[in-house]
Short mmCIF file of C-alpha atoms in Angstrom, two decimals:
data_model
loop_
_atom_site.label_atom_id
_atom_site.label_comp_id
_atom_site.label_asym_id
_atom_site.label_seq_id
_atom_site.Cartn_x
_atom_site.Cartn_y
_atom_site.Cartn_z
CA UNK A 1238 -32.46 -5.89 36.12
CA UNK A 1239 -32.35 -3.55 39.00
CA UNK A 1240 -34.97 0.06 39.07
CA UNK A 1241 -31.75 2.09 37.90
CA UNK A 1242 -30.93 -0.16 34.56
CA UNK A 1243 -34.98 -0.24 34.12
CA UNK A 1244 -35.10 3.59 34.12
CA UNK A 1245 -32.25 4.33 32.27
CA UNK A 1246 -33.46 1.93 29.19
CA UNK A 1247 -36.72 3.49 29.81
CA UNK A 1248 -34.66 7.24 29.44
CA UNK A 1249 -32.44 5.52 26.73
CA UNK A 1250 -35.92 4.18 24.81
CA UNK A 1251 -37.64 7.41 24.59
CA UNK A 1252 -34.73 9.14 23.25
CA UNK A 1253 -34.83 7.13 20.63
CA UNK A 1254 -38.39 7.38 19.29
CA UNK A 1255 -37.46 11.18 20.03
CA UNK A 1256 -34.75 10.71 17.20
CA UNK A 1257 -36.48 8.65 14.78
CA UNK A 1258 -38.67 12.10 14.20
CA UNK A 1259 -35.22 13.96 13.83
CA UNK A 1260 -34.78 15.05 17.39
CA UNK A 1261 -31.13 16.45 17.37
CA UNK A 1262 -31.15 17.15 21.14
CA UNK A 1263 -31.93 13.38 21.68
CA UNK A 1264 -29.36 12.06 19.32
CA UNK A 1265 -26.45 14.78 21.54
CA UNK A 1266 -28.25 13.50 24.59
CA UNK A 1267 -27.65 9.75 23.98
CA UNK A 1268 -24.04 10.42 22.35
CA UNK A 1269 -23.19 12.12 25.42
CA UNK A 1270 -24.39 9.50 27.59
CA UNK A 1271 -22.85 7.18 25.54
CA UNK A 1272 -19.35 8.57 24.42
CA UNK A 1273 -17.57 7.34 27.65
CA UNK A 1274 -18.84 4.05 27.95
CA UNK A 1275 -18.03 3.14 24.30
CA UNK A 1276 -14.48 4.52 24.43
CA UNK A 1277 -13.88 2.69 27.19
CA UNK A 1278 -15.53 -0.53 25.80
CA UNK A 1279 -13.69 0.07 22.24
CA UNK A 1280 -10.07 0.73 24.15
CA UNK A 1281 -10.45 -3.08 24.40
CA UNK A 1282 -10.43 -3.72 20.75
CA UNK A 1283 -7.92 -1.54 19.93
CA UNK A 1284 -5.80 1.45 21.77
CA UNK A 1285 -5.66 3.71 18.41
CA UNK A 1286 -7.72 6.94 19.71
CA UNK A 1287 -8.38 7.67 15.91
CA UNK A 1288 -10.09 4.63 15.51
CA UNK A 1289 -11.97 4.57 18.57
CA UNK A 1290 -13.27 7.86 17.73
CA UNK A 1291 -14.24 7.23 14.46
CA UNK A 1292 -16.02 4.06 15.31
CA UNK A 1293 -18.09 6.03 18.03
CA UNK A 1294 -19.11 8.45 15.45
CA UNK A 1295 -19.80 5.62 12.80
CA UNK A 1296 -21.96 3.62 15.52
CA UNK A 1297 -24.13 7.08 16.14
CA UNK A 1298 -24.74 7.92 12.43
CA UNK A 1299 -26.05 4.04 12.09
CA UNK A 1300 -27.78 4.62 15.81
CA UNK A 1301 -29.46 7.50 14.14
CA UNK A 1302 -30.36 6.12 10.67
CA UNK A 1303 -31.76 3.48 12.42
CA UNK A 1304 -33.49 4.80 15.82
CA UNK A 1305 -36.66 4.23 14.26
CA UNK A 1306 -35.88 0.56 13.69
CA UNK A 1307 -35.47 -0.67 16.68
CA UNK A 1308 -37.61 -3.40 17.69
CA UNK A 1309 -36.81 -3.39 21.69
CA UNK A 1310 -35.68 -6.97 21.61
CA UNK A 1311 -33.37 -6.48 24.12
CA UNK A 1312 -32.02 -2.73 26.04
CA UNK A 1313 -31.09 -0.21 24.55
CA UNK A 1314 -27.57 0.01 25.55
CA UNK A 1315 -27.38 -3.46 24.10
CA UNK A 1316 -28.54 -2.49 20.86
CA UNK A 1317 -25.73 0.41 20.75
CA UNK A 1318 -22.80 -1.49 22.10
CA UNK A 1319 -23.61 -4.59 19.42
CA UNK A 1320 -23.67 -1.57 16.86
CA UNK A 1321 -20.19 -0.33 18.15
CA UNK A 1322 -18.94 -3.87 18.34
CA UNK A 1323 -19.58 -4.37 14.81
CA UNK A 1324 -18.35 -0.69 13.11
CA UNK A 1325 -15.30 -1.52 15.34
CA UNK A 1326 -14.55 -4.54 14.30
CA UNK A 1327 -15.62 -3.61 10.42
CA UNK A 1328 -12.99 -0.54 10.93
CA UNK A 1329 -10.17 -2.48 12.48
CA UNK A 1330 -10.53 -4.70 8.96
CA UNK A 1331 -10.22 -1.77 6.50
CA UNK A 1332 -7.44 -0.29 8.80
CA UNK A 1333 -5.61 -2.63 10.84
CA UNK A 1334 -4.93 -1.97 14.54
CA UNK A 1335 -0.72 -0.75 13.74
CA UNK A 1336 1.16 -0.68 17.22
CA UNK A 1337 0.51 3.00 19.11
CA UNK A 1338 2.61 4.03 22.06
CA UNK A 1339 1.30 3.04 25.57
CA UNK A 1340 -0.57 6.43 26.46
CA UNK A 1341 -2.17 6.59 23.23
CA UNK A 1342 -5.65 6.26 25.54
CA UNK A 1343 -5.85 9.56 27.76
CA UNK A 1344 -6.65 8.50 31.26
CA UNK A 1345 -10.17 10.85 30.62
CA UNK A 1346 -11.12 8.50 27.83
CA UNK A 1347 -11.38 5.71 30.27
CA UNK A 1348 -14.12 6.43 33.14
CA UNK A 1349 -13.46 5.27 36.31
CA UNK A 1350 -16.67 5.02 38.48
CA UNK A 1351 -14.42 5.67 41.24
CA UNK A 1352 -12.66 9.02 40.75
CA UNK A 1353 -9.63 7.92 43.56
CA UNK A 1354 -9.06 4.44 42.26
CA UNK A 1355 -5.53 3.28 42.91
CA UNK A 1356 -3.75 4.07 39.17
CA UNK A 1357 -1.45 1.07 40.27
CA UNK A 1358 -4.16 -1.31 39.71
CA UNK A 1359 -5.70 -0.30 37.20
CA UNK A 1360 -2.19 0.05 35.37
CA UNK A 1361 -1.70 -3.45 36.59
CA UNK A 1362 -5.04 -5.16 35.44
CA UNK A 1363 -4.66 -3.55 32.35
CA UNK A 1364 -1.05 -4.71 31.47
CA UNK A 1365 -2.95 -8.10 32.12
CA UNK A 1366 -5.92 -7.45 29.83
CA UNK A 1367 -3.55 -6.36 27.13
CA UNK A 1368 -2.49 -10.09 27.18
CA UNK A 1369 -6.05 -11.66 25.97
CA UNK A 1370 -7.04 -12.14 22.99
CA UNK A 1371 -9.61 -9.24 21.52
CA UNK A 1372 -12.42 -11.19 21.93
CA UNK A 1373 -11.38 -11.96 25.21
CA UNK A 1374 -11.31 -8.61 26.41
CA UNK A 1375 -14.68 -7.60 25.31
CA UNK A 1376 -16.16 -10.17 26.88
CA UNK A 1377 -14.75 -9.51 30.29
CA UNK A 1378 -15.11 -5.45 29.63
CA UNK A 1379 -18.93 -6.53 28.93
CA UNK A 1380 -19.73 -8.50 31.79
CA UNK A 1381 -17.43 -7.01 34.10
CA UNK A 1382 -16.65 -3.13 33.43
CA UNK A 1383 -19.92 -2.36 31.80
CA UNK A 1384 -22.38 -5.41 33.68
CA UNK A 1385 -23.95 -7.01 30.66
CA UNK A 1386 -25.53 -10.11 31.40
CA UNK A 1387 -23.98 -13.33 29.48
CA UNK A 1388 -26.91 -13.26 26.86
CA UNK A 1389 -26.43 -9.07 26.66
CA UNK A 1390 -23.13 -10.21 25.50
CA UNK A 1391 -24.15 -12.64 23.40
CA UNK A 1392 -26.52 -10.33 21.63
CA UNK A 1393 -23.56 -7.80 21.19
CA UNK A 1394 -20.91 -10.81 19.78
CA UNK A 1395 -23.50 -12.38 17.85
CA UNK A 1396 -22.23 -15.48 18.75
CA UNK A 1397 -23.94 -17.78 21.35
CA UNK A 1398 -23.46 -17.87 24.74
CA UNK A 1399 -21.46 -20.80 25.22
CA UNK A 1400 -19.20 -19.25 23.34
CA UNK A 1401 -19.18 -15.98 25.82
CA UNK A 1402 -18.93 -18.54 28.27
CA UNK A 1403 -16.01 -19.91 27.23
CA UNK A 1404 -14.15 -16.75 26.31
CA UNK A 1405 -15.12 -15.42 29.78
CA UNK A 1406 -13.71 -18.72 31.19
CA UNK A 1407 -10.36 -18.74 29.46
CA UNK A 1408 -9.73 -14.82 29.90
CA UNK A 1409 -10.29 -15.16 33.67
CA UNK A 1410 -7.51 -18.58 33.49
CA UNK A 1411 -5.09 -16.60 32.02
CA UNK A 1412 -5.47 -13.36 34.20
CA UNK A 1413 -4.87 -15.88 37.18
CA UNK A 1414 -1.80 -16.92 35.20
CA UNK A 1415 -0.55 -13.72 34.03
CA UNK A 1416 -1.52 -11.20 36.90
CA UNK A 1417 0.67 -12.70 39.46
CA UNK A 1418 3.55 -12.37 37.06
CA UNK A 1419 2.86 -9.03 36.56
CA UNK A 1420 3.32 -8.08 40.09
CA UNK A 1421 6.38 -9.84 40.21
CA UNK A 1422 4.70 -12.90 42.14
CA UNK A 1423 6.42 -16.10 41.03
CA UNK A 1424 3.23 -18.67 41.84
CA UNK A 1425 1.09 -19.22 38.89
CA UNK A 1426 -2.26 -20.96 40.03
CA UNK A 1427 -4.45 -23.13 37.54
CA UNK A 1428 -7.81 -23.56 37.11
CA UNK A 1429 -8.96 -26.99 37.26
CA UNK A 1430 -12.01 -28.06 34.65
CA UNK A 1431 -14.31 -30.77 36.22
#
């Protein structure tokens, strides 16, 4: 872990204990920090802002029941987005994940950490993200949009990390398959497995 990701879970860590005594500032403080980050994670579960939304606030009402309960096994932001994970996949159960219209995700709900990013690309990687499976693209939102580590993502699955592994491995296949389609390339390359 880089001095950033160190001081941040430090940040992250104190605003915790700071809520397990009822802090309300510290609870807006990590929400804030937070909100972003999980809607963009969650958009990969499902693209219903409703549900998004509601898992957000279901994963800070647990985050704050439970502030005082956590044992520091791993970072913070681990913690939360395993917490997230869960509520969303726990709401997407009791309500399904019914077909929404392709803008249903406001283009401010999904940070960029590059305000000018070409919207072409990120139109076109996401037409090709739409085609894994969930699981699929958590795991490459995880490791690649948000930088968790394979065992971070693990943690957050609860599943072991071959199994991240493996997801990783077969999202990335069929993005190489799919994402030359997409931009109207005819050559589809494969992956060999030695």
């Amino acid at each position: 872990m880089n001095e950033a990701t160190l001081d941040a879970d430090a940040n992250d860590r104190m605003l915790l204990r700071r809520m397990a005594t009822g802090d309300r500032v510290a609870l807006s403080t990590l929400y804030h920090g937070y909100h972003g980050r999980l809607c963009r994670f969650l958009s990969r579960l499902t693209r219903r802002t409703d549900v998004i939304e509601e898992v957000v606030n279901d994963c800070f009402w647990i985050v704050w029941q439970k502030a005082g309960e956590f044992r520091g096994d791993s970072r913070v932001s681990t913690w939360i987005m395993g917490i997230a994970y869960r509520c969303g996949l726990k709401t997407l159960r009791l309500h399904g994940d019914e077909p929404v219209e392709d803008d249903a995700l406001p283009e401010d709900r999904i940070p960029s950490t590059d305000p000018d990013e070409d919207r072409e690309l990120r139109d076109w990687l996401a037409k090709g993200l739409d085609r894994l499976s969930a699981d699929q693209r958590v795991v490459v939102e995880l490791v690649y949009g948000v930088g968790h580590s394979l065992d971070d993502v693990a943690t957050i699955m609860q599943c072991p990390v071959g199994t991240v592994k493996a997801r990783l491995f077969h999202a990335r296949v069929k993005l190489r398959n799919v994402l030359p389609a997409l931009a109207g390339e005819s050559k589809v390359l494969k992956e060999s497995v030695s």
